[in-house]
Tab-separated table of C-alpha atoms and ligand atoms in Angstrom:
chain	number	residue	atom	x	y	z
A	1	UNK	CA	-167.181	54.725	26.155
A	2	UNK	CA	-170.562	53.210	26.264
A	3	UNK	CA	-169.840	50.176	27.986
A	4	UNK	CA	-168.856	49.297	31.880
A	5	UNK	CA	-165.476	48.164	30.374
A	6	UNK	CA	-163.701	50.935	31.285
A	7	UNK	CA	-165.028	51.159	35.014
A	8	UNK	CA	-162.460	49.638	37.753
A	9	UNK	CA	-164.302	46.445	38.977
A	10	UNK	CA	-163.997	45.317	42.502
A	11	UNK	CA	-161.007	43.191	43.639
A	12	UNK	CA	-159.560	42.823	46.992
A	13	UNK	CA	-156.342	41.208	47.120
A	14	UNK	CA	-156.296	40.073	43.579
A	15	UNK	CA	-159.453	38.393	43.609
A	16	UNK	CA	-162.768	39.600	41.564
A	17	UNK	CA	-166.091	39.445	43.384
A	18	UNK	CA	-168.680	38.662	41.110
A	19	UNK	CA	-172.586	38.730	41.662
A	20	UNK	CA	-174.141	35.405	41.229
A	21	UNK	CA	-177.726	35.647	40.754
A	22	UNK	CA	-178.264	31.595	40.019
A	23	UNK	CA	-182.059	31.802	39.036
A	24	UNK	CA	-184.662	28.996	38.978
A	25	UNK	CA	-185.017	25.986	37.006
A	26	UNK	CA	-181.652	24.351	36.188
A	27	UNK	CA	-180.031	27.710	36.834
A	28	UNK	CA	-178.742	26.579	40.228
A	29	UNK	CA	-177.341	23.165	39.132
A	30	UNK	CA	-175.627	24.771	36.372
A	31	UNK	CA	-174.080	27.269	38.909
A	32	UNK	CA	-172.970	24.446	41.253
A	33	UNK	CA	-171.037	23.602	37.936
A	34	UNK	CA	-169.510	26.940	37.479
A	35	UNK	CA	-167.820	26.977	41.319
A	36	UNK	CA	-166.806	23.079	40.874
A	37	UNK	CA	-164.818	24.611	37.709
A	38	UNK	CA	-163.255	27.390	38.953
A	39	UNK	CA	-162.088	25.503	42.438
A	40	UNK	CA	-160.228	23.433	40.006
A	41	UNK	CA	-158.786	25.912	38.078
A	42	UNK	CA	-157.909	27.807	40.826
A	43	UNK	CA	-159.928	30.850	39.340
A	44	UNK	CA	-159.208	34.283	41.747
A	45	UNK	CA	-163.171	35.058	41.332
A	46	UNK	CA	-165.586	35.223	44.811
A	47	UNK	CA	-169.278	34.967	44.096
A	48	UNK	CA	-171.462	37.006	45.866
A	49	UNK	CA	-174.945	35.143	45.743
A	50	UNK	CA	-178.117	36.215	45.716
A	51	UNK	CA	-181.552	34.347	45.512
A	52	UNK	CA	-184.545	36.058	44.124
A	53	UNK	CA	-187.782	34.928	44.856
A	54	UNK	CA	-189.592	33.252	42.204
A	55	UNK	CA	-193.019	34.747	42.678
A	56	UNK	CA	-194.214	36.595	40.717
A	57	UNK	CA	-194.167	41.059	42.015
A	58	UNK	CA	-197.382	43.236	41.665
A	59	UNK	CA	-196.130	46.276	40.043
A	60	UNK	CA	-197.250	48.376	42.935
A	61	UNK	CA	-194.950	46.151	45.165
A	62	UNK	CA	-191.603	47.043	42.845
A	63	UNK	CA	-190.155	49.463	45.379
A	64	UNK	CA	-190.924	46.862	48.109
A	65	UNK	CA	-188.778	43.793	46.641
A	66	UNK	CA	-186.170	43.955	49.144
A	67	UNK	CA	-184.088	40.968	47.547
A	68	UNK	CA	-184.383	42.529	44.363
A	69	UNK	CA	-182.909	45.663	45.291
A	70	UNK	CA	-180.137	43.842	47.417
A	71	UNK	CA	-179.453	42.004	44.247
A	72	UNK	CA	-179.378	45.374	42.193
A	73	UNK	CA	-176.985	46.833	44.754
A	74	UNK	CA	-174.652	43.988	44.437
A	75	UNK	CA	-174.468	44.536	40.361
A	76	UNK	CA	-173.891	47.863	41.014
A	77	UNK	CA	-170.820	47.406	43.331
A	78	UNK	CA	-169.360	44.801	41.403
A	79	UNK	CA	-170.247	45.629	37.944
A	80	UNK	CA	-170.485	42.363	36.680
A	81	UNK	CA	-172.935	39.341	37.389
A	82	UNK	CA	-173.417	35.830	36.343
A	83	UNK	CA	-176.786	35.222	36.168
A	84	UNK	CA	-179.382	32.161	35.477
A	85	UNK	CA	-183.075	32.773	34.306
A	86	UNK	CA	-185.001	34.308	37.152
A	87	UNK	CA	-188.375	34.313	35.325
A	88	UNK	CA	-190.882	34.664	37.613
A	89	UNK	CA	-193.964	32.294	38.366
A	90	UNK	CA	-197.529	34.273	38.101
A	91	UNK	CA	-199.822	34.034	40.585
A	92	UNK	CA	-202.932	32.226	39.277
A	93	UNK	CA	-205.445	34.573	38.305
A	94	UNK	CA	-203.417	37.740	38.306
A	95	UNK	CA	-204.365	40.431	35.592
A	96	UNK	CA	-201.809	40.624	32.727
A	97	UNK	CA	-199.393	43.488	33.178
A	98	UNK	CA	-199.828	43.892	36.704
A	99	UNK	CA	-196.658	41.832	37.216
A	100	UNK	CA	-193.107	42.715	36.212
A	101	UNK	CA	-190.452	40.035	34.628
A	102	UNK	CA	-187.516	40.745	37.107
A	103	UNK	CA	-185.483	40.105	34.091
A	104	UNK	CA	-186.664	42.669	32.103
A	105	UNK	CA	-186.670	45.118	35.369
A	106	UNK	CA	-182.798	44.357	35.884
A	107	UNK	CA	-181.994	45.438	32.923
A	108	UNK	CA	-183.989	48.111	33.082
A	109	UNK	CA	-182.800	49.494	36.021
A	110	UNK	CA	-179.164	48.928	35.513
A	111	UNK	CA	-179.358	50.157	31.876
A	112	UNK	CA	-178.307	47.123	30.303
A	113	UNK	CA	-179.301	48.830	26.775
A	114	UNK	CA	-177.707	46.132	24.513
A	115	UNK	CA	-177.654	42.149	24.655
A	116	UNK	CA	-174.876	40.266	22.698
A	117	UNK	CA	-175.092	37.024	21.667
A	118	UNK	CA	-172.250	35.289	19.526
A	119	UNK	CA	-173.807	32.537	17.346
A	120	UNK	CA	-170.681	30.341	16.340
A	121	UNK	CA	-170.954	26.599	15.477
A	122	UNK	CA	-168.676	23.893	17.402
A	123	UNK	CA	-166.812	21.594	15.866
A	124	UNK	CA	-168.656	18.166	17.429
A	125	UNK	CA	-172.040	19.307	17.935
A	126	UNK	CA	-174.152	17.772	15.271
A	127	UNK	CA	-176.500	20.795	13.782
A	128	UNK	CA	-179.091	20.019	11.582
A	129	UNK	CA	-178.312	21.898	8.330
A	130	UNK	CA	-175.144	24.625	8.754
A	131	UNK	CA	-172.385	23.244	10.149
A	132	UNK	CA	-170.715	26.441	10.325
A	133	UNK	CA	-172.509	29.385	11.641
A	134	UNK	CA	-171.042	32.392	12.642
A	135	UNK	CA	-173.558	35.412	13.487
A	136	UNK	CA	-173.398	38.114	15.960
A	137	UNK	CA	-176.482	39.183	17.171
A	138	UNK	CA	-177.019	42.582	18.900
A	139	UNK	CA	-180.397	43.547	20.324
A	140	UNK	CA	-181.605	46.444	22.032
A	141	UNK	CA	-182.286	45.097	25.317
A	142	UNK	CA	-184.147	48.016	27.674
A	143	UNK	CA	-187.272	49.593	25.438
A	144	UNK	CA	-189.463	48.296	22.235
A	145	UNK	CA	-192.006	45.565	23.399
A	146	UNK	CA	-190.350	45.225	26.537
A	147	UNK	CA	-190.944	48.475	28.047
A	148	UNK	CA	-193.601	46.811	30.762
A	149	UNK	CA	-196.567	49.396	29.639
A	150	UNK	CA	-198.956	46.060	29.170
A	151	UNK	CA	-202.103	46.452	30.831
A	152	UNK	CA	-205.881	45.671	30.524
A	153	UNK	CA	-208.078	48.502	30.881
A	154	UNK	CA	-211.164	46.504	30.245
A	155	UNK	CA	-211.931	42.667	30.611
A	156	UNK	CA	-211.334	41.296	27.274
A	157	UNK	CA	-209.007	43.410	26.213
A	158	UNK	CA	-204.911	44.625	26.743
A	159	UNK	CA	-202.634	47.312	25.648
A	160	UNK	CA	-199.213	47.072	25.129
A	161	UNK	CA	-197.001	49.542	24.341
A	162	UNK	CA	-193.927	49.672	22.499
A	163	UNK	CA	-191.634	52.497	22.811
A	164	UNK	CA	-188.596	53.391	20.611
A	165	UNK	CA	-186.660	56.322	21.503
A	166	UNK	CA	-183.879	57.849	18.748
A	167	UNK	CA	-181.253	58.115	21.667
A	168	UNK	CA	-181.461	54.536	22.505
A	169	UNK	CA	-181.509	53.418	19.213
A	170	UNK	CA	-178.474	55.388	18.209
A	171	UNK	CA	-176.478	54.096	21.409
A	172	UNK	CA	-177.500	50.509	20.702
A	173	UNK	CA	-176.764	51.073	16.900
A	174	UNK	CA	-173.493	52.595	17.779
A	175	UNK	CA	-172.488	49.568	20.054
A	176	UNK	CA	-173.232	47.139	17.058
A	177	UNK	CA	-170.865	49.195	14.598
A	178	UNK	CA	-168.333	49.460	16.803
A	179	UNK	CA	-168.631	45.637	17.789
A	180	UNK	CA	-168.412	44.784	13.853
A	181	UNK	CA	-165.422	47.076	13.580
A	182	UNK	CA	-163.692	45.860	16.689
A	183	UNK	CA	-164.085	41.927	15.365
A	184	UNK	CA	-163.583	42.712	12.066
A	185	UNK	CA	-166.903	42.169	10.608
A	186	UNK	CA	-167.772	43.656	7.129
A	187	UNK	CA	-171.699	43.326	7.161
A	188	UNK	CA	-174.149	44.774	9.119
A	189	UNK	CA	-177.892	43.614	8.798
A	190	UNK	CA	-180.525	46.028	10.554
A	191	UNK	CA	-183.738	44.412	11.565
A	192	UNK	CA	-187.082	45.897	11.533
A	193	UNK	CA	-190.682	45.734	10.665
A	194	UNK	CA	-191.358	48.955	8.978
A	195	UNK	CA	-194.152	48.193	6.769
A	196	UNK	CA	-196.405	47.362	9.850
A	197	UNK	CA	-194.631	49.844	11.935
A	198	UNK	CA	-193.429	52.650	10.523
A	199	UNK	CA	-192.721	55.022	13.316
A	200	UNK	CA	-191.663	52.832	16.024
A	201	UNK	CA	-189.544	50.356	13.656
A	202	UNK	CA	-188.868	53.068	11.368
A	203	UNK	CA	-187.193	55.549	13.723
A	204	UNK	CA	-185.241	52.503	14.816
A	205	UNK	CA	-184.015	51.774	11.242
A	206	UNK	CA	-183.288	55.373	10.091
A	207	UNK	CA	-181.231	56.051	13.285
A	208	UNK	CA	-179.077	53.139	12.391
A	209	UNK	CA	-178.471	53.976	9.038
A	210	UNK	CA	-177.545	57.626	10.326
A	211	UNK	CA	-174.928	55.838	12.309
A	212	UNK	CA	-173.682	53.961	9.765
A	213	UNK	CA	-173.086	56.198	7.770
A	214	UNK	CA	-170.191	57.048	9.801
A	215	UNK	CA	-168.711	53.568	9.745
A	216	UNK	CA	-167.755	53.286	5.733
A	217	UNK	CA	-165.847	50.031	6.196
A	218	UNK	CA	-168.988	48.059	7.383
A	219	UNK	CA	-171.350	47.609	4.837
A	220	UNK	CA	-175.075	47.573	5.660
A	221	UNK	CA	-178.429	46.416	4.916
A	222	UNK	CA	-181.558	46.696	5.935
A	223	UNK	CA	-184.039	43.651	6.064
A	224	UNK	CA	-187.626	42.783	7.539
A	225	UNK	CA	-187.859	40.597	10.640
A	226	UNK	CA	-189.469	37.608	8.564
A	227	UNK	CA	-187.050	37.826	5.921
A	228	UNK	CA	-184.241	37.959	8.225
A	229	UNK	CA	-185.482	34.711	10.017
A	230	UNK	CA	-185.889	33.117	6.436
A	231	UNK	CA	-182.387	33.999	5.205
A	232	UNK	CA	-180.727	32.793	8.658
A	233	UNK	CA	-182.429	29.597	7.975
A	234	UNK	CA	-181.492	29.251	4.602
A	235	UNK	CA	-177.818	30.311	4.650
A	236	UNK	CA	-176.485	31.943	7.519
A	237	UNK	CA	-173.005	32.750	5.833
A	238	UNK	CA	-173.737	36.241	4.374
A	239	UNK	CA	-174.482	37.535	7.941
A	240	UNK	CA	-172.074	39.164	10.286
A	241	UNK	CA	-173.514	41.563	13.058
A	242	UNK	CA	-177.394	41.441	13.288
A	243	UNK	CA	-179.083	44.738	14.553
A	244	UNK	CA	-182.375	44.228	16.458
A	245	UNK	CA	-184.801	45.718	18.276
A	246	UNK	CA	-185.828	44.174	21.188
A	247	UNK	CA	-188.501	41.724	20.538
A	248	UNK	CA	-187.237	39.996	17.295
A	249	UNK	CA	-184.184	39.737	19.051
A	250	UNK	CA	-185.753	37.385	21.075
A	251	UNK	CA	-186.953	35.077	17.992
A	252	UNK	CA	-183.727	35.903	16.213
A	253	UNK	CA	-181.625	34.664	19.183
A	254	UNK	CA	-183.810	31.434	19.397
A	255	UNK	CA	-183.453	30.412	15.533
A	256	UNK	CA	-179.577	31.297	16.217
A	257	UNK	CA	-179.224	28.770	18.894
A	258	UNK	CA	-181.206	26.381	17.082
A	259	UNK	CA	-178.913	26.603	14.381
A	260	UNK	CA	-175.822	26.057	16.240
A	261	UNK	CA	-177.320	23.043	18.459
A	262	UNK	CA	-180.054	23.903	20.507
A	263	UNK	CA	-180.604	26.184	23.798
A	264	UNK	CA	-177.965	25.010	26.164
A	265	UNK	CA	-174.809	26.173	24.534
A	266	UNK	CA	-174.702	29.591	23.878
A	267	UNK	CA	-173.732	32.625	26.160
A	268	UNK	CA	-175.754	35.999	25.938
A	269	UNK	CA	-174.103	39.186	27.559
A	270	UNK	CA	-176.206	42.330	28.900
A	271	UNK	CA	-173.787	45.671	28.747
A	272	UNK	CA	-174.437	49.276	30.432
A	273	UNK	CA	-172.593	51.816	31.050
A	274	UNK	CA	-172.505	50.591	34.723
A	275	UNK	CA	-172.542	46.974	34.594
A	276	UNK	CA	-172.355	43.714	32.304
A	277	UNK	CA	-174.683	40.846	33.411
A	278	UNK	CA	-173.432	37.466	31.787
A	279	UNK	CA	-175.804	34.413	31.252
A	280	UNK	CA	-177.011	31.761	29.197
A	281	UNK	CA	-177.781	32.843	25.663
A	282	UNK	CA	-181.764	31.842	25.928
A	283	UNK	CA	-183.562	32.494	28.974
A	284	UNK	CA	-184.995	28.564	29.372
A	285	UNK	CA	-185.680	27.766	32.945
A	286	UNK	CA	-185.688	23.707	31.857
A	287	UNK	CA	-188.687	22.854	34.147
A	288	UNK	CA	-188.580	19.279	32.831
A	289	UNK	CA	-184.890	18.304	33.445
A	290	UNK	CA	-184.422	20.248	36.845
A	291	UNK	CA	-182.595	18.090	39.173
A	292	UNK	CA	-182.239	14.910	36.823
A	293	UNK	CA	-178.470	15.989	36.295
A	294	UNK	CA	-178.967	16.173	32.516
A	295	UNK	CA	-178.930	19.836	31.881
A	296	UNK	CA	-176.475	21.195	29.305
A	297	UNK	CA	-173.919	23.167	31.202
A	298	UNK	CA	-172.095	24.741	28.194
A	299	UNK	CA	-174.211	27.988	28.128
A	300	UNK	CA	-173.484	28.747	31.340
A	301	UNK	CA	-169.563	27.607	31.455
A	302	UNK	CA	-169.698	29.952	28.232
A	303	UNK	CA	-170.897	32.790	30.174
A	304	UNK	CA	-168.585	32.074	32.757
A	305	UNK	CA	-165.814	32.499	30.247
A	306	UNK	CA	-167.231	35.700	28.875
A	307	UNK	CA	-167.468	36.971	32.408
A	308	UNK	CA	-163.680	36.086	33.244
A	309	UNK	CA	-162.320	37.716	30.133
A	310	UNK	CA	-164.441	40.889	31.060
A	311	UNK	CA	-163.038	41.102	34.592
A	312	UNK	CA	-159.738	40.609	33.029
A	313	UNK	CA	-158.750	36.841	33.678
A	314	UNK	CA	-158.408	36.533	30.405
A	315	UNK	CA	-155.917	33.668	30.569
A	316	UNK	CA	-158.798	31.640	32.663
A	317	UNK	CA	-161.365	32.599	29.982
A	318	UNK	CA	-159.559	31.373	27.170
A	319	UNK	CA	-158.551	28.525	29.087
A	320	UNK	CA	-162.567	27.819	30.122
A	321	UNK	CA	-163.690	28.312	26.373
A	322	UNK	CA	-160.925	26.153	25.203
A	323	UNK	CA	-161.749	23.377	27.722
A	324	UNK	CA	-165.598	23.098	26.828
A	325	UNK	CA	-164.631	22.918	22.955
A	326	UNK	CA	-162.217	20.188	23.954
A	327	UNK	CA	-164.703	18.323	25.975
A	328	UNK	CA	-167.751	18.838	22.884
A	329	UNK	CA	-164.792	17.700	20.094
A	330	UNK	CA	-163.876	14.729	22.513
A	331	UNK	CA	-167.502	13.503	22.610
A	332	UNK	CA	-168.670	14.283	26.072
A	333	UNK	CA	-172.070	15.706	25.316
A	334	UNK	CA	-175.495	15.980	27.407
A	335	UNK	CA	-178.914	14.405	26.103
A	336	UNK	CA	-179.810	17.392	24.624
A	337	UNK	CA	-177.398	17.655	21.887
A	338	UNK	CA	-177.577	13.768	21.301
A	339	UNK	CA	-175.032	12.415	24.067
A	340	UNK	CA	-175.086	10.160	27.098
A	341	UNK	CA	-172.977	12.281	29.480
A	342	UNK	CA	-174.535	13.726	32.513
A	343	UNK	CA	-174.185	17.510	33.780
A	344	UNK	CA	-171.510	16.385	36.208
A	345	UNK	CA	-169.670	14.408	33.466
A	346	UNK	CA	-168.994	17.337	31.567
A	347	UNK	CA	-168.175	19.561	34.309
A	348	UNK	CA	-165.665	16.850	35.410
A	349	UNK	CA	-164.266	16.974	31.907
A	350	UNK	CA	-163.633	20.498	32.119
A	351	UNK	CA	-162.202	20.509	35.563
A	352	UNK	CA	-159.935	18.207	34.393
A	353	UNK	CA	-158.809	19.799	31.605
A	354	UNK	CA	-158.414	23.193	33.426
A	355	UNK	CA	-156.511	21.577	36.395
A	356	UNK	CA	-153.961	19.926	33.847
A	357	UNK	CA	-153.614	22.895	31.848
A	358	UNK	CA	-153.130	25.043	34.889
A	359	UNK	CA	-149.711	26.774	35.182
A	360	UNK	CA	-149.050	29.271	38.031
A	361	UNK	CA	-146.998	31.342	35.546
A	362	UNK	CA	-150.553	31.688	33.244
A	363	UNK	CA	-150.586	35.182	31.959
A	364	UNK	CA	-153.728	36.836	32.334
B	401	LIG	P1	-189.675	25.802	30.176
B	401	LIG	O1	-190.583	25.772	29.459
B	401	LIG	O2	-189.406	24.924	31.390
B	401	LIG	O3	-189.030	26.996	30.285
B	401	LIG	P2	-187.792	25.481	28.299
B	401	LIG	O4	-187.978	26.896	27.768
B	401	LIG	O5	-186.575	25.983	29.359
B	401	LIG	O6	-188.971	24.823	28.874
B	401	LIG	O7	-186.926	24.639	27.321
B	401	LIG	C1	-186.886	24.446	26.147
B	401	LIG	C2	-186.469	22.860	26.042
B	401	LIG	O8	-185.085	23.272	25.942
B	401	LIG	C3	-186.539	22.147	26.842
B	401	LIG	O9	-187.091	20.473	26.605
B	401	LIG	C4	-185.562	21.839	27.956
B	401	LIG	O10	-185.469	21.100	28.558
B	401	LIG	C5	-184.644	22.373	26.910
B	401	LIG	N1	-183.243	23.101	27.556
B	401	LIG	C6	-183.249	24.171	27.533
B	401	LIG	N2	-181.841	24.816	28.085
B	401	LIG	C7	-181.278	23.786	28.361
B	401	LIG	C8	-180.174	23.145	29.166
B	401	LIG	N3	-179.295	24.284	29.252
B	401	LIG	N4	-179.884	21.883	28.830
B	401	LIG	C9	-180.827	20.986	28.237
B	401	LIG	N5	-181.839	21.493	27.582
B	401	LIG	C10	-182.219	22.572	27.582
B	402	LIG	MG1	-189.676	28.100	27.736
């Protein structure tokens, strides 16, 4: 087994302990919403909250970032975290590459080698073109362009190392094919830019194809990242699972979230052998709307639902997902998706639904 699902999870007296990293921007207000919903539904989860500093950390001080270290220890102990965006503010005048992203670092330290985003349309949410998208993005999450080897050797020049290994490529490919099989997906698309990067992307694609040969029930096709963007925008229907190197996955994820209605709607999961970290599907801070009570809580609520299913509270996870869908179908929607509801209105709608659906004998 390559993901944390087989690990025993921290649980005292029937309650699960989950690390909470509220993050910056709209993260904390969305977490308040999650807490409210869990309280209303009587979900047996206790959060261990860790607030990380917003200031960037010079690379030379990485081993002295105590709040970060404590957060990592907490995730290692609990094996599960719910996370908002913890992106950093750079200090003015800082040299590129001298500071590390804590999101990238967290993925690295916890070996969260795969990122999964289910991009599925929701009835009731208007989309620009395609009403019925259902694509799973599986992204390499720890290497490639995010290897954190970027620096300026001299003024006026910068270097950034893209690192691809056969081991990491095989691991994520195997995850993707297993996932495709488990979800009954019959097509898997391997994304690359081999024409320009024959070594790194070539290795990624070759390894993926070799793994794919072991899965005759999943049809594989290989596609350049540019063509994949265009094809998804034209017609996403033929796609099932999209397996991608790290950086292209960011843009493919952005396209997919745009196709299903915007950045506030989807959730994403970081998996590794020791832990799983649940978060909204795109890395938005939402600086402009922070504190105005209009942030769309759907992505974070879906992340919370994914987390509940992961810790074994499958009944509550299903209920939460259904409550979110029902609210959207009834037209409860924040302004980013064309509605007039506030974050609180949406949370209240979900709370009411969860509270009325709550049954003491509900199986989990
Ligand atoms: P920032 O530069 O502050 O990070 P973002 O990239 O976070 O801005 O957001 C891009 C756009 O998407 C913004 O208009 C933001 O308001 C919107 N957005 C992102 N997430 C959400 C959300 N959860 N609810 C509503 N709007 C969102
Ligand atoms: Mg942004």
